[in-house]
Every structure is written in C-alpha cells, then in structure tokens.
PDB file of C-alpha atoms in Angstrom:
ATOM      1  CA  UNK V   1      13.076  27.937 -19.719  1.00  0.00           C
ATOM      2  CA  UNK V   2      15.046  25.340 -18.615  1.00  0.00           C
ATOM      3  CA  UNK V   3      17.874  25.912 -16.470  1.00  0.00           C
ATOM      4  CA  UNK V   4      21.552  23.824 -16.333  1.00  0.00           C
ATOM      5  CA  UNK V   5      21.631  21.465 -13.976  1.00  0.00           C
ATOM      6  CA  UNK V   6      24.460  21.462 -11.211  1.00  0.00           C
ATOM      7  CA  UNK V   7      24.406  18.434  -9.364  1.00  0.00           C
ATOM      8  CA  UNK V   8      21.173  16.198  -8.916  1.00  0.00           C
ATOM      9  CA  UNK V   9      17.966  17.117 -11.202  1.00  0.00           C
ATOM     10  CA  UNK V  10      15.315  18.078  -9.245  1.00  0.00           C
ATOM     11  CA  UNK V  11      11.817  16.656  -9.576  1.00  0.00           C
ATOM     12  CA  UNK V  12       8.920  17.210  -7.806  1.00  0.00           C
ATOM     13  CA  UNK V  13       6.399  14.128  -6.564  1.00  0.00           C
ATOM     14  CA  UNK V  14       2.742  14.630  -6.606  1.00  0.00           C
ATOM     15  CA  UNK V  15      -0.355  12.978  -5.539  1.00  0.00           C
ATOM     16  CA  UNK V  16      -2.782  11.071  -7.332  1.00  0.00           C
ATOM     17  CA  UNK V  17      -5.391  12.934  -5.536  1.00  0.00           C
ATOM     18  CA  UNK V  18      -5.338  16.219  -7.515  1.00  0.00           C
ATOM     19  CA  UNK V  19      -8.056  17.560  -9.352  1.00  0.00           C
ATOM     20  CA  UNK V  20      -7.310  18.287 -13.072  1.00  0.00           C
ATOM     21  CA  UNK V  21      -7.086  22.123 -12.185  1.00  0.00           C
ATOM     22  CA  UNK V  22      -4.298  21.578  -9.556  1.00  0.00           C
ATOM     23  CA  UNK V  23      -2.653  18.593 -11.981  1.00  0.00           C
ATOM     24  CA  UNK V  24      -2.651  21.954 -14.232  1.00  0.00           C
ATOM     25  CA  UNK V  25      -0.958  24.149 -11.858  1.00  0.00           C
ATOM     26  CA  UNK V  26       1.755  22.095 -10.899  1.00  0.00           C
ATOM     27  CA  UNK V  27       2.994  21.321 -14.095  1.00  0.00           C
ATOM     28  CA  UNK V  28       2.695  25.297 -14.652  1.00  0.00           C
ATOM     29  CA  UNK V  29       4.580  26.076 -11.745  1.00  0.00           C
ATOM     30  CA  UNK V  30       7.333  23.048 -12.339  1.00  0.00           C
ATOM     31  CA  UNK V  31       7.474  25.018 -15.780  1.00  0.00           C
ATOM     32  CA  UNK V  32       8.344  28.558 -14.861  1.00  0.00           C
ATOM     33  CA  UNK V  33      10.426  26.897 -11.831  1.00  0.00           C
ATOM     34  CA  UNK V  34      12.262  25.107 -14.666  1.00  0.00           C
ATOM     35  CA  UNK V  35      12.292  22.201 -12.087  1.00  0.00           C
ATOM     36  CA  UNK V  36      13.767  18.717 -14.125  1.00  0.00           C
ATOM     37  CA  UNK V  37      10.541  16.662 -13.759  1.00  0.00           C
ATOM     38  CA  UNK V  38       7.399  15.856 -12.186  1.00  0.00           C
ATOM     39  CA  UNK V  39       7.090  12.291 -10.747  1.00  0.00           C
ATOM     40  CA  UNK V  40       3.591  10.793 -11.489  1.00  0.00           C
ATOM     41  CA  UNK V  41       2.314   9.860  -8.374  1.00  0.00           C
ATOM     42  CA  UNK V  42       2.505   8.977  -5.081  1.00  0.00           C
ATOM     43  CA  UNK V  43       0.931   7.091  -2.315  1.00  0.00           C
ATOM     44  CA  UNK V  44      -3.156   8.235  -2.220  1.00  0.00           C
ATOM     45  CA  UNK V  45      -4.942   9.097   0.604  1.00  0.00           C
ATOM     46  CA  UNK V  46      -7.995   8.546  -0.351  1.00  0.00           C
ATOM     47  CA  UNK V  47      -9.801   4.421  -0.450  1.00  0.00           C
ATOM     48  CA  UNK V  48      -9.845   3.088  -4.174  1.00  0.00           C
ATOM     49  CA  UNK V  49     -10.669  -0.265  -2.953  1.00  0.00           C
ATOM     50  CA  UNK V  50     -12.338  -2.027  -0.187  1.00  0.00           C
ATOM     51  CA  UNK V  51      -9.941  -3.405   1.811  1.00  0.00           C
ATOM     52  CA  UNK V  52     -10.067  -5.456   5.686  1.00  0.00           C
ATOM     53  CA  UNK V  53      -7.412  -2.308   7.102  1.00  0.00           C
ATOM     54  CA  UNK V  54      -8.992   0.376   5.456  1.00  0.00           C
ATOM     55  CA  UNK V  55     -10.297   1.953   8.288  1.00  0.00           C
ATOM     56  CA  UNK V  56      -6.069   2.043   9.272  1.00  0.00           C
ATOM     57  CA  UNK V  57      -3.569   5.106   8.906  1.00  0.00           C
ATOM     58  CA  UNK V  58      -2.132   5.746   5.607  1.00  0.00           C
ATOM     59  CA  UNK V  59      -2.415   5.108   1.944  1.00  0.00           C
ATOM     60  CA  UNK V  60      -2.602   3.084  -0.921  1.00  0.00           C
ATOM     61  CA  UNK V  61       0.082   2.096  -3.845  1.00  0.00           C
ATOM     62  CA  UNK V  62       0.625  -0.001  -5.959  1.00  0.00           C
ATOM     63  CA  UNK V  63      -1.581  -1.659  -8.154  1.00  0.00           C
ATOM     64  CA  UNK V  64      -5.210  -0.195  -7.144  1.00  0.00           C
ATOM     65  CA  UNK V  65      -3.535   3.222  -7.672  1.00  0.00           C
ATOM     66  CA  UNK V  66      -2.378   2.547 -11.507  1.00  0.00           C
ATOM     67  CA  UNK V  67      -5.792   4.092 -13.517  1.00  0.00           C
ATOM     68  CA  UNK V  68      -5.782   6.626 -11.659  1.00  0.00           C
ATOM     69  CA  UNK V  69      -1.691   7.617 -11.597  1.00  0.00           C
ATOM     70  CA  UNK V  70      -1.891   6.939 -15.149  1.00  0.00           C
ATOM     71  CA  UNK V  71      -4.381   9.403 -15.764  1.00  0.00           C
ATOM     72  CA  UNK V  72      -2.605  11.982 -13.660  1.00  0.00           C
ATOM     73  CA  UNK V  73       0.475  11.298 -15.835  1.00  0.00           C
ATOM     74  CA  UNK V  74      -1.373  11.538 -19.130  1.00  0.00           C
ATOM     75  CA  UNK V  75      -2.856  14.643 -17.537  1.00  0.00           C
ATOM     76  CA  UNK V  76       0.402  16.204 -16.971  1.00  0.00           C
ATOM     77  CA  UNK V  77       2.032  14.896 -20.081  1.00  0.00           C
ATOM     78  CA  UNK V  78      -0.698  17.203 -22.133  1.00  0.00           C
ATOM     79  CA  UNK V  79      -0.594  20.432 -19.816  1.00  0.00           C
ATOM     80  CA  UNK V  80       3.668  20.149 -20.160  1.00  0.00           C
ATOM     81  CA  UNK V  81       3.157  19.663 -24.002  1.00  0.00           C
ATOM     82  CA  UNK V  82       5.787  16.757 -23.579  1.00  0.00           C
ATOM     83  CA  UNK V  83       8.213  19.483 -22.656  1.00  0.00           C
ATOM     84  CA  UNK V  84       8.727  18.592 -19.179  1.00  0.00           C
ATOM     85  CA  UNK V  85      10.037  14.978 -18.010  1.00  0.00           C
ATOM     86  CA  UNK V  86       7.537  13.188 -16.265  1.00  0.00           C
ATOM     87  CA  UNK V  87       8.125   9.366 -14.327  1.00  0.00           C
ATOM     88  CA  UNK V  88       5.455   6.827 -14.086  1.00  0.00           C
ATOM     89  CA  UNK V  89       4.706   5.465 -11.049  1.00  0.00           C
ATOM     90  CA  UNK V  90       2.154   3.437  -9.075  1.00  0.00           C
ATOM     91  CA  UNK V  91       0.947   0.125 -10.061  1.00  0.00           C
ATOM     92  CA  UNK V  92       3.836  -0.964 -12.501  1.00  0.00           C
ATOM     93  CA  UNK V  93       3.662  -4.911 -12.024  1.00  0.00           C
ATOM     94  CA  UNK V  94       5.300  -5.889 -15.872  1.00  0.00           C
ATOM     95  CA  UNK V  95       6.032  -4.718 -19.089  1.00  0.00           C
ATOM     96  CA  UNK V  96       2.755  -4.586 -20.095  1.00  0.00           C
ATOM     97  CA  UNK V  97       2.052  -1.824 -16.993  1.00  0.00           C
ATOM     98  CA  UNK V  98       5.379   0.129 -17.927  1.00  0.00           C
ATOM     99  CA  UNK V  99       4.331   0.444 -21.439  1.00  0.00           C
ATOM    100  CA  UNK V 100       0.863   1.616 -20.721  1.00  0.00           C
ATOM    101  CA  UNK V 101       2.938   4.598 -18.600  1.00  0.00           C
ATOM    102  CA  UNK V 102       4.995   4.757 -21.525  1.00  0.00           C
ATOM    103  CA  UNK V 103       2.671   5.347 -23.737  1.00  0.00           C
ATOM    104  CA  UNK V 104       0.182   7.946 -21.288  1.00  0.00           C
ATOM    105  CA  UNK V 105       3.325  10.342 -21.122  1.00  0.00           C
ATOM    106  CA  UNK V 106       6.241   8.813 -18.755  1.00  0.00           C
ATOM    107  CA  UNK V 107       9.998   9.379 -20.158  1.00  0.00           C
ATOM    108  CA  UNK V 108      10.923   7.084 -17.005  1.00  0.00           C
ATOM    109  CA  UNK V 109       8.640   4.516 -14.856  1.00  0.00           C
ATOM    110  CA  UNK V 110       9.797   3.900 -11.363  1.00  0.00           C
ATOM    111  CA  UNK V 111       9.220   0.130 -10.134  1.00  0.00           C
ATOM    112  CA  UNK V 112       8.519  -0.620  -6.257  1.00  0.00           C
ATOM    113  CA  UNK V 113       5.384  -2.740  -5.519  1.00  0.00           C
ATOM    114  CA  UNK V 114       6.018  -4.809  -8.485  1.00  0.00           C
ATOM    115  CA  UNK V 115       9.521  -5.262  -8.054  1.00  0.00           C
ATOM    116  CA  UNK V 116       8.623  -6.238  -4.052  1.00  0.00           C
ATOM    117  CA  UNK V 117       6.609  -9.598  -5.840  1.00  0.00           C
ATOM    118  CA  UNK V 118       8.100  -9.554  -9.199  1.00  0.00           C
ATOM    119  CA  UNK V 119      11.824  -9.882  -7.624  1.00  0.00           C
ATOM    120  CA  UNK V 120      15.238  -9.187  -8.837  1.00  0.00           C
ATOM    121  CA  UNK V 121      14.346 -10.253 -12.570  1.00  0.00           C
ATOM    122  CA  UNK V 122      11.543  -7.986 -13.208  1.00  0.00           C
ATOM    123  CA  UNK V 123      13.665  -4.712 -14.566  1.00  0.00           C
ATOM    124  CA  UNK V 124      14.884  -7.654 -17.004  1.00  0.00           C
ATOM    125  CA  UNK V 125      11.092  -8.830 -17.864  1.00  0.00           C
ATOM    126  CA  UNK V 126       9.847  -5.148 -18.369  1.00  0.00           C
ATOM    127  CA  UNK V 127      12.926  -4.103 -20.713  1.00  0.00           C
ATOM    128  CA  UNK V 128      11.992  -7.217 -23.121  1.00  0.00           C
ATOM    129  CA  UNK V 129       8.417  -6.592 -23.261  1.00  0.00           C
ATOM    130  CA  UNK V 130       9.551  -2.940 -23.858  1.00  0.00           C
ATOM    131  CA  UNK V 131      11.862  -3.954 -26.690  1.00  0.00           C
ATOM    132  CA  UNK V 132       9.628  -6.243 -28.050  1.00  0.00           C
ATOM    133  CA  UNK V 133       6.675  -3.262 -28.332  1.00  0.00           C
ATOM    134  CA  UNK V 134       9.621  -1.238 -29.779  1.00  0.00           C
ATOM    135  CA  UNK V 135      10.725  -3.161 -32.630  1.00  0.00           C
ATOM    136  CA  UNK V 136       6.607  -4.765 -33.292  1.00  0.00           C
ATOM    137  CA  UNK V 137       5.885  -0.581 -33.901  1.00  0.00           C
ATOM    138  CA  UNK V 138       9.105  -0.217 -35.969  1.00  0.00           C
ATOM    139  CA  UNK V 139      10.176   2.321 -33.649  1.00  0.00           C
ATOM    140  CA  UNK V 140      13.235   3.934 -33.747  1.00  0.00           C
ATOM    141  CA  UNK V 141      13.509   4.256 -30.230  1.00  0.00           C
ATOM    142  CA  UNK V 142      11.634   3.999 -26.709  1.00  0.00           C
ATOM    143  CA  UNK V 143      11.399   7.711 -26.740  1.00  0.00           C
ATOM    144  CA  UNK V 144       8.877   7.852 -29.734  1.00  0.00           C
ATOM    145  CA  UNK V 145       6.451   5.913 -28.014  1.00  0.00           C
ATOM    146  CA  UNK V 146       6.561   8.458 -24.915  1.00  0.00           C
ATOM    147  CA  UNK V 147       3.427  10.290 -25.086  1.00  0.00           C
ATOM    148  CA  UNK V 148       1.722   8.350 -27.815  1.00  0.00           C
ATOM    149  CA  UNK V 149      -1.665   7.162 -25.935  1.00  0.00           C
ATOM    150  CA  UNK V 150      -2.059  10.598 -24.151  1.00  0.00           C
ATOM    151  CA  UNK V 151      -3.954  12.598 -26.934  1.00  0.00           C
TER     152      UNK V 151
END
C-alpha cells in the first residue's frame, strides 16, 4: 500500500552492516509503513580495509564500502520485489560504479565521495556512460535496466 505523498517523500537510510535477515525486515517494515524508499547504505562501522586511522572513531564510505552496499541494495531490491524505490549509495566513483547500482536494484544513486575527487563534472561523466549503456542495450529507458543484475 502506498500512501500519497504530502510534502517531502520519506525514505529511510540503512547500514551496510545488516545481516540478510534484518536487510529483510526493513524492507518489510518500509513496506507496510508505505515509507517512499529505502536508501542503500550508509557509513559502516565495521573495518573493510586496513587502514593507518583505523584504530580512530567512526566509519568508512566511499569506495571500500561499494561490494558490500551493493549487495545490501541487490538484497533489498529482491525482498521489495522492485516495488519499493531504493537509492544507491557508497562507493559511486563513475559511470561505470552508478551502473553497477543501477543494475543491482537502485532507481536513484546518490554521489558524495566520488563527486569530492571527481569534481563538478562528474554528474555529467556518469549520465554519458549511463546513456551510452542505455542505447548499447537498446533500452527504452534507464528504468529497464533498474534491477536487471539483481536476480
């Protein structure tokens, strides 16, 4: 059931360091909630990489996070049954990294890290590889190819 929405949609954020049970639930509960989306992931707390400041406060983002916010997207993209709006996010450097989101279940992808080093032309750079992929598939739009890697 999804409900009209008055003002802002409202999505829910959640972390890359769910188990596939609780990936489950959420989606469930943003479901019967009939929130607008899920956005596909945030900062982790846990260490993916060795780093010199690991032993600091905080998280990681970015680009050691992608595999695994991928597969938390593609996760959720399969439990929602493409029914619920999901964004990509973590480690999207290029088009190439947008497209892989695309394609594991993300209607949107959310750029940060790789717009910090990619600058003010990325959006530009990731909407012609995007186009490119598009029109090489013979797609009719960007929307078909939402979903398509996920299984």
């Amino acid at each position: 059931m999804r409900r009209e929405v008055v003002g802002k949609p409202l999505l829910l954020k959640i972390a890359p360091d769910l188990g596939d049970e609780a990936i489950d639930a959420v989606v469930d509960v943003a479901r019967s909630c009939a929130l607008d989306g899920l956005i596909c992931t945030n900062t982790t707390i846990t260490q993916p990489v060795h780093h010199p400041l690991e032993g600091e406060a905080g998280g990681f983002s970015g680009a050691p996070l992608f595999a695994r916010s991928t597969e938390v997207l593609r996760r959720a993209w399969r439990r929602a049954g493409g029914a619920l709006p999901l964004v990509g996010v973590g480690g999207i450097m290029d088009g190439e990294t947008a497209w892989q989101k695309i394609c594991a279940g993300a209607s949107l992808v959310q750029l940060y890290t790789g717009f910090i080093y990619g600058g003010p032309q990325l959006p530009g750079k990731v909407l012609d590889v995007l186009e490119k992929k598009v029109s090489d598939l013979a797609l009719g739009s960007i929307a078909q190819a939402v979903g398509r890697d996920a299984g």
